[in-house]
Amino acid sequence: MPATILPNSTIGVFGSGQLGRMFAIEARKMGYRVHTFSPDADTPAGHISDVETAASYGDLDAVREFARAVDVVTFEFENVPAATVEAAAEFVAVHPKGQVLHTTQNRLQEKTFLSSNGFPVAPFHHIKTLDDLHRGVLDLGTPAVLKTAGFGYDGKGQRKIGAVGEVDEAFVGLEGRDAILEGFIDFEKEVSVVCARGQDGSFANYGVIENEHRNHILDVSFAPADVSEAVFIEAVEITRSIAEQFGYVGTMCVEFFLTGSGKLLVNEIAPRPHNSGHLTFGPCVSSQFEQQVRAVCGLPLGSTEFFRPAAMANLLGDIWSAGEPDWAAALAVPGVSLHLYGKVEPRPGRKMGHLTATGARVTEAVSLVRNARELCDSTKPREPREE
Ligand code: AMP
């Protein structure tokens, strides 16, 4: 029987960004206390937490002290070192388990896990030497995508190799890091499935979400995705089966490429709530963050039902570059909600918040959320408003 951690208990979270913040909001709503651990202070998750520990992940004494004070531990950030997870696990249950983090925090291990278990992925090669890269490009052709094995997200540590002549320079750019070379997928769209798996093996999912990226960063997501029933069923089944293989407990997201011929390829697994699932926070009965709380505490999963079709637009620091965004203009758009993460410095490319919108149809939700973002963007010309 799973150990149930009841409200009024304390949940520990590694990582302190916006995912931890929204998790903490949901945990507090349900009467839990939240302690966060990350190298930083005054963080998005720390603002909502009862206790914020600012210490390095390598400071295992601090990790043990943190773990002793909580009833269960989870993550909002997958690049927590294995030793940190093991130190916490000496005292308290950790969900999802360290092995899952170990696999998903390294692209080579993740791709190897996926392909050896029969899940569809883009063709790839492990790159350690310049020779490997030359052979890889010869085999996969150009363009191809070179990605560092560790610490990659939002296109970080990634470059496209457009021609054989770029191979030497691309290899130098790796600065000795392990990498993978992937065949370039000429996809029609990118989609994701956000799911939750409980300690009793129960499974819940939000169906297929469609994602549009800009400069490798998620820009707009909407659900339901415009995909065929066969694609829908296959995407959910692949996700369920990955969660099962991992013995997963918590919220997880699988990102896919969908080709023009209807073939799904897994691009990445996020062992945590995901940016594309932000549109579940408000528009759904139970958000992806509430599911994480329920799963790690051994409670039944909630309903993933959408009240209405939903869309989400990220708010990057760029829209602050000509001043504070016009929040009143965005919030005047019907059906729109504002989420800001409490970050003070709006750097270009930095995720500062997001907008969600619901509509009678998904196309309406998308146009409302885009319109709201356009209206608040400080770099766009503004209509003079009546005083
Ligand atoms: P990633 O950091 O692996 O999630 O990649 C970020 C984005 O780069 C993806 O969402 C895609 O838009 C693009 N991308 C990554 N890998 C490939 C690939 N093999 N073929 C085409 N586009 C890719």
Short mmCIF file of C-alpha atoms and ligand atoms in Angstrom, two decimals:
data_model
loop_
_atom_site.label_atom_id
_atom_site.label_comp_id
_atom_site.label_asym_id
_atom_site.label_seq_id
_atom_site.Cartn_x
_atom_site.Cartn_y
_atom_site.Cartn_z
CA MET A 1 0.00 0.00 0.00
CA PRO A 2 1.32 3.49 -0.83
CA ALA A 3 2.14 5.69 2.15
CA THR A 4 -0.38 8.53 2.20
CA ILE A 5 1.00 11.91 3.12
CA LEU A 6 -1.96 13.90 4.39
CA PRO A 7 -2.61 17.66 4.29
CA ASN A 8 -0.74 19.58 7.00
CA SER A 9 2.31 17.45 6.20
CA THR A 10 5.33 19.01 4.52
CA ILE A 11 6.39 18.47 0.92
CA GLY A 12 10.01 19.18 -0.01
CA VAL A 13 10.79 20.42 -3.53
CA PHE A 14 14.17 20.47 -5.26
CA GLY A 15 14.31 23.46 -7.58
CA SER A 16 12.70 26.85 -7.11
CA GLY A 17 11.48 28.19 -10.45
CA GLN A 18 7.98 28.77 -11.79
CA LEU A 19 7.13 25.06 -11.86
CA GLY A 20 7.88 24.87 -8.14
CA ARG A 21 5.89 28.05 -7.58
CA MET A 22 2.74 26.69 -9.23
CA PHE A 23 3.24 23.36 -7.47
CA ALA A 24 3.51 25.20 -4.14
CA ILE A 25 0.35 27.22 -4.88
CA GLU A 26 -1.58 23.99 -5.45
CA ALA A 27 0.00 22.23 -2.45
CA ARG A 28 -0.86 25.13 -0.16
CA LYS A 29 -4.40 25.22 -1.55
CA MET A 30 -4.71 21.64 -0.34
CA GLY A 31 -3.31 22.46 3.11
CA TYR A 32 0.27 21.21 2.74
CA ARG A 33 3.40 23.01 3.86
CA VAL A 34 6.14 23.40 1.26
CA HIS A 35 9.91 23.61 1.71
CA THR A 36 12.08 24.38 -1.32
CA PHE A 37 15.76 23.70 -1.90
CA SER A 38 17.88 25.34 -4.62
CA PRO A 39 21.11 27.32 -4.92
CA ASP A 40 19.19 30.62 -5.01
CA ALA A 41 17.29 32.83 -2.57
CA ASP A 42 14.18 34.97 -3.13
CA THR A 43 12.94 32.61 -5.85
CA PRO A 44 9.58 32.12 -7.61
CA ALA A 45 8.87 28.97 -5.55
CA GLY A 46 10.46 30.38 -2.41
CA HIS A 47 7.90 33.23 -2.38
CA ILE A 48 5.10 30.70 -1.89
CA SER A 49 7.00 28.31 0.39
CA ASP A 50 7.04 28.03 4.18
CA VAL A 51 10.79 27.49 4.18
CA GLU A 52 13.30 28.27 1.41
CA THR A 53 16.75 26.69 1.66
CA ALA A 54 19.44 28.34 -0.48
CA ALA A 55 22.34 25.90 -0.70
CA SER A 56 24.29 24.12 -3.38
CA TYR A 57 22.96 20.72 -4.53
CA GLY A 58 26.42 19.40 -3.69
CA ASP A 59 26.10 20.43 -0.03
CA LEU A 60 24.89 17.05 1.19
CA ASP A 61 24.74 18.13 4.84
CA ALA A 62 22.25 20.84 3.85
CA VAL A 63 20.37 18.30 1.70
CA ARG A 64 20.09 15.88 4.66
CA GLU A 65 18.90 18.63 6.99
CA PHE A 66 16.28 19.63 4.40
CA ALA A 67 15.13 16.01 3.94
CA ARG A 68 14.84 15.41 7.70
CA ALA A 69 12.34 18.27 7.99
CA VAL A 70 9.89 17.09 5.28
CA ASP A 71 7.55 14.12 4.77
CA VAL A 72 8.15 13.52 1.05
CA VAL A 73 10.40 15.01 -1.64
CA THR A 74 9.73 15.84 -5.28
CA PHE A 75 11.34 17.99 -8.00
CA GLU A 76 10.57 20.80 -10.33
CA PHE A 77 14.01 20.65 -11.95
CA GLU A 78 15.48 17.43 -13.34
CA ASN A 79 19.14 18.36 -13.28
CA VAL A 80 19.52 17.65 -9.58
CA PRO A 81 22.65 15.47 -9.12
CA ALA A 82 22.13 11.78 -8.31
CA ALA A 83 24.09 12.10 -5.03
CA THR A 84 21.67 14.81 -3.86
CA VAL A 85 18.67 12.57 -4.50
CA GLU A 86 20.35 9.64 -2.74
CA ALA A 87 21.14 11.78 0.32
CA ALA A 88 17.49 12.89 0.55
CA ALA A 89 16.25 9.33 0.02
CA GLU A 90 18.11 8.22 3.19
CA PHE A 91 15.39 9.98 5.17
CA VAL A 92 12.26 10.28 3.10
CA ALA A 93 10.49 8.96 -0.02
CA VAL A 94 11.48 10.74 -3.24
CA HIS A 95 9.07 10.83 -6.24
CA PRO A 96 9.71 10.33 -9.09
CA LYS A 97 12.63 8.09 -8.22
CA GLY A 98 16.26 9.04 -8.80
CA GLN A 99 16.70 6.53 -11.64
CA VAL A 100 14.13 8.43 -13.73
CA LEU A 101 16.02 11.68 -13.25
CA HIS A 102 19.27 9.98 -14.09
CA THR A 103 17.84 8.77 -17.42
CA THR A 104 16.04 11.95 -18.41
CA GLN A 105 18.75 14.44 -17.47
CA ASN A 106 21.03 13.10 -20.18
CA ARG A 107 19.89 13.06 -23.81
CA LEU A 108 22.04 10.05 -24.68
CA GLN A 109 20.66 7.96 -21.81
CA GLU A 110 17.13 9.14 -22.55
CA LYS A 111 17.33 8.32 -26.27
CA THR A 112 18.99 4.96 -25.53
CA PHE A 113 16.28 4.10 -22.98
CA LEU A 114 13.57 5.05 -25.49
CA SER A 115 14.97 3.23 -28.50
CA SER A 116 15.93 0.10 -26.55
CA ASN A 117 12.36 -0.10 -25.24
CA GLY A 118 10.96 0.19 -28.75
CA PHE A 119 9.68 3.79 -28.53
CA PRO A 120 9.99 5.79 -31.78
CA VAL A 121 12.76 8.43 -31.81
CA ALA A 122 14.71 10.36 -34.45
CA PRO A 123 17.78 8.41 -35.64
CA PHE A 124 20.80 9.38 -33.53
CA HIS A 125 24.50 8.76 -32.95
CA HIS A 126 26.60 9.12 -29.82
CA ILE A 127 29.35 11.68 -30.50
CA LYS A 128 32.62 11.64 -28.58
CA THR A 129 35.21 12.38 -31.25
CA LEU A 130 35.47 14.44 -34.43
CA ASP A 131 35.56 11.14 -36.30
CA ASP A 132 32.22 10.12 -34.73
CA LEU A 133 30.72 13.39 -35.91
CA HIS A 134 32.00 12.98 -39.49
CA ARG A 135 30.64 9.43 -39.60
CA GLY A 136 27.34 10.52 -38.04
CA VAL A 137 26.82 13.32 -40.58
CA LEU A 138 27.69 10.92 -43.41
CA ASP A 139 25.10 8.45 -42.13
CA LEU A 140 22.26 10.86 -41.21
CA GLY A 141 22.90 13.45 -43.93
CA THR A 142 22.37 17.18 -43.56
CA PRO A 143 20.79 19.03 -42.00
CA ALA A 144 21.37 17.26 -38.69
CA VAL A 145 21.07 18.49 -35.12
CA LEU A 146 23.97 18.29 -32.67
CA LYS A 147 22.97 18.38 -29.00
CA THR A 148 25.11 18.16 -25.88
CA ALA A 149 24.14 15.09 -23.86
CA GLY A 150 23.76 16.90 -20.55
CA PHE A 151 21.94 20.03 -19.41
CA GLY A 152 19.92 20.71 -22.52
CA TYR A 153 16.52 22.35 -22.66
CA ASP A 154 14.88 25.12 -24.69
CA GLY A 155 17.39 24.51 -27.45
CA LYS A 156 20.37 25.15 -25.15
CA GLY A 157 23.53 23.26 -26.11
CA GLN A 158 22.06 22.58 -29.53
CA ARG A 159 23.03 23.52 -33.10
CA LYS A 160 21.98 22.61 -36.57
CA ILE A 161 24.65 21.34 -38.96
CA GLY A 162 23.57 22.48 -42.41
CA ALA A 163 26.50 21.11 -44.45
CA VAL A 164 29.52 18.82 -44.09
CA GLY A 165 31.76 21.90 -44.10
CA GLU A 166 30.34 22.93 -40.69
CA VAL A 167 31.33 19.73 -38.92
CA ASP A 168 34.75 20.82 -37.59
CA GLU A 169 33.46 24.08 -36.19
CA ALA A 170 30.45 22.37 -34.61
CA PHE A 171 32.75 19.86 -32.92
CA VAL A 172 34.92 22.64 -31.47
CA GLY A 173 31.73 24.20 -30.08
CA LEU A 174 31.15 21.09 -27.98
CA GLU A 175 34.23 21.99 -25.91
CA GLY A 176 34.85 18.33 -25.12
CA ARG A 177 31.30 17.58 -23.95
CA ASP A 178 29.57 14.32 -24.84
CA ALA A 179 26.88 14.82 -27.47
CA ILE A 180 24.34 13.20 -29.72
CA LEU A 181 23.75 13.88 -33.38
CA GLU A 182 20.13 13.56 -34.48
CA GLY A 183 18.67 13.35 -37.92
CA PHE A 184 16.73 16.53 -38.72
CA ILE A 185 13.00 15.87 -38.56
CA ASP A 186 10.94 17.87 -40.99
CA PHE A 187 7.94 17.75 -38.66
CA GLU A 188 4.50 19.11 -39.37
CA LYS A 189 3.87 20.01 -35.76
CA GLU A 190 5.07 19.47 -32.21
CA VAL A 191 2.71 18.01 -29.64
CA SER A 192 2.96 16.82 -26.06
CA VAL A 193 1.08 14.66 -23.61
CA VAL A 194 1.09 15.67 -19.96
CA CYS A 195 0.17 12.84 -17.64
CA ALA A 196 0.24 11.80 -14.03
CA ARG A 197 0.83 8.38 -12.55
CA GLY A 198 -0.12 7.52 -8.99
CA GLN A 199 1.65 5.26 -6.50
CA ASP A 200 -1.02 2.61 -7.16
CA GLY A 201 -0.23 2.66 -10.91
CA SER A 202 -3.29 4.78 -11.81
CA PHE A 203 -2.85 6.95 -14.91
CA ALA A 204 -4.42 10.25 -15.94
CA ASN A 205 -3.69 12.43 -18.97
CA TYR A 206 -4.78 15.72 -20.52
CA GLY A 207 -4.94 14.41 -24.06
CA VAL A 208 -2.75 15.88 -26.80
CA ILE A 209 -1.52 19.46 -26.52
CA GLU A 210 -0.19 21.28 -29.60
CA ASN A 211 2.92 23.42 -29.20
CA GLU A 212 4.40 26.22 -31.26
CA HIS A 213 8.01 27.22 -30.60
CA ARG A 214 9.86 30.42 -31.37
CA ASN A 215 13.70 30.43 -31.23
CA HIS A 216 13.53 26.90 -29.74
CA ILE A 217 11.46 28.17 -26.78
CA LEU A 218 7.81 27.25 -26.33
CA ASP A 219 5.68 30.17 -27.48
CA VAL A 220 2.03 29.07 -27.60
CA SER A 221 0.30 25.83 -26.58
CA PHE A 222 -3.31 24.82 -27.05
CA ALA A 223 -5.60 21.91 -26.33
CA PRO A 224 -7.15 19.92 -27.76
CA ALA A 225 -4.49 19.58 -30.48
CA ASP A 226 -5.59 19.39 -34.10
CA VAL A 227 -4.60 15.74 -34.65
CA SER A 228 -6.34 12.62 -35.91
CA GLU A 229 -7.91 10.14 -33.51
CA ALA A 230 -5.23 7.57 -34.40
CA VAL A 231 -2.44 10.04 -33.51
CA PHE A 232 -4.23 10.98 -30.29
CA ILE A 233 -4.53 7.35 -29.21
CA GLU A 234 -0.92 6.54 -30.10
CA ALA A 235 0.53 9.61 -28.34
CA VAL A 236 -1.35 8.83 -25.14
CA GLU A 237 -0.44 5.15 -25.34
CA ILE A 238 3.29 5.89 -25.81
CA THR A 239 3.14 8.26 -22.83
CA ARG A 240 1.32 5.73 -20.65
CA SER A 241 3.77 3.06 -21.58
CA ILE A 242 6.86 5.26 -20.82
CA ALA A 243 5.38 6.14 -17.40
CA GLU A 244 4.77 2.44 -16.80
CA GLN A 245 8.33 1.45 -17.79
CA PHE A 246 9.71 4.01 -15.36
CA GLY A 247 7.37 2.95 -12.53
CA TYR A 248 6.74 6.68 -12.55
CA VAL A 249 5.09 8.57 -9.68
CA GLY A 250 4.17 12.22 -10.29
CA THR A 251 3.46 14.45 -13.29
CA MET A 252 5.39 13.80 -16.50
CA CYS A 253 5.38 15.20 -20.03
CA VAL A 254 6.37 13.56 -23.29
CA GLU A 255 7.16 15.88 -26.21
CA PHE A 256 6.72 14.57 -29.73
CA PHE A 257 7.40 15.53 -33.32
CA LEU A 258 4.52 14.68 -35.63
CA THR A 259 5.51 14.22 -39.27
CA GLY A 260 3.37 14.97 -42.31
CA SER A 261 2.68 11.25 -42.73
CA GLY A 262 1.25 11.01 -39.22
CA LYS A 263 4.30 9.41 -37.57
CA LEU A 264 5.04 10.31 -33.94
CA LEU A 265 8.64 10.52 -32.68
CA VAL A 266 9.46 11.15 -29.03
CA ASN A 267 11.72 14.21 -28.73
CA GLU A 268 12.02 14.56 -24.96
CA ILE A 269 10.66 13.43 -21.62
CA ALA A 270 10.21 15.95 -18.81
CA PRO A 271 10.03 14.17 -15.43
CA ARG A 272 7.98 16.99 -13.91
CA PRO A 273 5.16 19.38 -14.80
CA HIS A 274 5.86 21.02 -18.16
CA ASN A 275 5.42 24.42 -19.75
CA SER A 276 2.95 22.97 -22.27
CA GLY A 277 0.80 21.84 -19.31
CA HIS A 278 0.41 25.37 -17.91
CA LEU A 279 -2.88 25.54 -19.77
CA THR A 280 -4.25 22.97 -17.32
CA PHE A 281 -3.84 25.47 -14.45
CA GLY A 282 -7.24 27.19 -14.45
CA PRO A 283 -8.94 25.60 -17.48
CA CYS A 284 -8.96 22.06 -15.95
CA VAL A 285 -10.64 20.49 -12.94
CA SER A 286 -7.23 19.44 -11.54
CA SER A 287 -4.07 21.08 -12.90
CA GLN A 288 -0.82 19.27 -13.70
CA PHE A 289 0.56 20.72 -10.44
CA GLU A 290 -2.31 19.44 -8.33
CA GLN A 291 -1.77 16.00 -9.89
CA GLN A 292 1.87 16.11 -8.82
CA VAL A 293 0.80 16.89 -5.25
CA ARG A 294 -1.75 14.07 -5.29
CA ALA A 295 0.64 11.53 -6.82
CA VAL A 296 3.63 12.17 -4.56
CA CYS A 297 1.35 12.19 -1.50
CA GLY A 298 -0.23 8.85 -2.44
CA LEU A 299 -3.70 10.32 -3.00
CA PRO A 300 -6.08 9.48 -5.87
CA LEU A 301 -5.40 11.42 -9.10
CA GLY A 302 -7.85 14.19 -10.01
CA SER A 303 -9.97 14.79 -13.08
CA THR A 304 -8.12 16.04 -16.16
CA GLU A 305 -11.30 17.38 -17.73
CA PHE A 306 -11.06 20.79 -19.46
CA PHE A 307 -13.91 23.19 -18.70
CA ARG A 308 -13.39 24.67 -22.19
CA PRO A 309 -10.73 24.48 -24.93
CA ALA A 310 -7.65 26.33 -23.70
CA ALA A 311 -4.53 28.13 -24.91
CA MET A 312 -1.39 29.49 -23.27
CA ALA A 313 1.12 32.10 -24.41
CA ASN A 314 4.47 32.49 -22.69
CA LEU A 315 5.55 35.93 -21.54
CA LEU A 316 9.29 36.25 -22.10
CA GLY A 317 11.41 39.09 -20.76
CA ASP A 318 11.54 40.58 -24.28
CA ILE A 319 8.09 42.15 -23.91
CA TRP A 320 9.45 44.30 -21.05
CA SER A 321 12.18 45.84 -23.21
CA ALA A 322 10.27 49.09 -23.78
CA GLY A 323 8.78 49.24 -20.27
CA GLU A 324 6.27 47.45 -18.04
CA PRO A 325 3.74 45.47 -20.13
CA ASP A 326 0.21 46.85 -20.18
CA TRP A 327 -1.46 44.28 -17.93
CA ALA A 328 -4.77 46.10 -17.92
CA ALA A 329 -4.95 45.77 -21.71
CA ALA A 330 -4.27 42.00 -21.56
CA LEU A 331 -6.72 41.43 -18.74
CA ALA A 332 -9.47 43.31 -20.57
CA VAL A 333 -9.57 40.46 -23.11
CA PRO A 334 -12.40 38.13 -22.10
CA GLY A 335 -11.40 34.67 -20.85
CA VAL A 336 -7.77 35.65 -20.25
CA SER A 337 -5.86 34.98 -17.00
CA LEU A 338 -2.44 36.31 -16.04
CA HIS A 339 0.26 34.27 -14.29
CA LEU A 340 3.49 36.02 -13.31
CA TYR A 341 6.32 34.20 -11.58
CA GLY A 342 7.62 36.97 -9.33
CA LYS A 343 10.92 37.33 -11.21
CA VAL A 344 12.36 40.82 -10.90
CA GLU A 345 14.75 41.00 -13.83
CA PRO A 346 13.08 40.64 -17.26
CA ARG A 347 15.97 39.41 -19.41
CA PRO A 348 15.31 38.58 -23.11
CA GLY A 349 14.32 34.91 -23.47
CA ARG A 350 13.61 34.56 -19.72
CA LYS A 351 10.23 33.03 -18.88
CA MET A 352 8.57 35.70 -16.72
CA GLY A 353 5.00 34.43 -16.80
CA HIS A 354 2.23 33.27 -19.11
CA LEU A 355 -1.31 34.04 -20.15
CA THR A 356 -4.07 31.48 -20.49
CA ALA A 357 -7.36 31.85 -22.31
CA THR A 358 -10.36 29.64 -22.83
CA GLY A 359 -12.84 29.81 -25.67
CA ALA A 360 -15.84 28.03 -27.11
CA ARG A 361 -13.41 26.59 -29.69
CA VAL A 362 -9.68 26.07 -29.47
CA THR A 363 -9.05 28.51 -32.34
CA GLU A 364 -10.86 31.18 -30.36
CA ALA A 365 -8.77 30.46 -27.23
CA VAL A 366 -5.58 30.79 -29.32
CA SER A 367 -6.58 34.07 -30.89
CA LEU A 368 -7.65 35.53 -27.53
CA VAL A 369 -4.38 34.62 -25.85
CA ARG A 370 -2.29 35.91 -28.77
CA ASN A 371 -4.28 39.10 -28.88
CA ALA A 372 -3.88 39.63 -25.12
CA ARG A 373 -0.11 39.17 -25.38
CA GLU A 374 0.14 41.54 -28.32
CA LEU A 375 -1.86 44.16 -26.41
CA CYS A 376 0.40 44.07 -23.36
CA ASP A 377 3.74 43.87 -25.21
CA SER A 378 5.67 47.04 -24.39
CA THR A 379 7.53 46.90 -27.71
CA LYS A 380 4.34 47.10 -29.79
CA PRO A 381 2.70 50.43 -30.63
CA ARG A 382 -0.18 51.15 -28.24
CA GLU A 383 -3.61 52.52 -28.95
CA PRO A 384 -4.09 55.69 -26.91
CA ARG A 385 -6.59 54.83 -24.14
CA GLU A 386 -9.28 57.16 -22.86
CA GLU A 387 -8.56 58.49 -19.38
P1 AMP B 1 14.99 20.29 -27.51
O1 AMP B 1 15.87 21.17 -26.65
O2 AMP B 1 15.59 18.98 -27.86
O3 AMP B 1 13.60 20.15 -26.96
O4 AMP B 1 14.80 21.07 -28.88
C1 AMP B 1 14.18 22.33 -28.92
C2 AMP B 1 13.48 22.49 -30.24
O5 AMP B 1 14.40 22.36 -31.34
C3 AMP B 1 12.42 21.43 -30.50
O6 AMP B 1 11.21 21.74 -29.86
C4 AMP B 1 12.33 21.49 -32.03
O7 AMP B 1 11.57 22.61 -32.43
C5 AMP B 1 13.78 21.70 -32.45
N1 AMP B 1 14.45 20.40 -32.69
C6 AMP B 1 15.08 19.63 -31.78
N2 AMP B 1 15.54 18.48 -32.32
C7 AMP B 1 15.17 18.48 -33.62
C8 AMP B 1 15.33 17.55 -34.71
N3 AMP B 1 15.98 16.39 -34.57
N4 AMP B 1 14.78 17.89 -35.90
C9 AMP B 1 14.14 19.08 -36.07
N5 AMP B 1 13.97 20.00 -35.08
C10 AMP B 1 14.47 19.72 -33.88
#
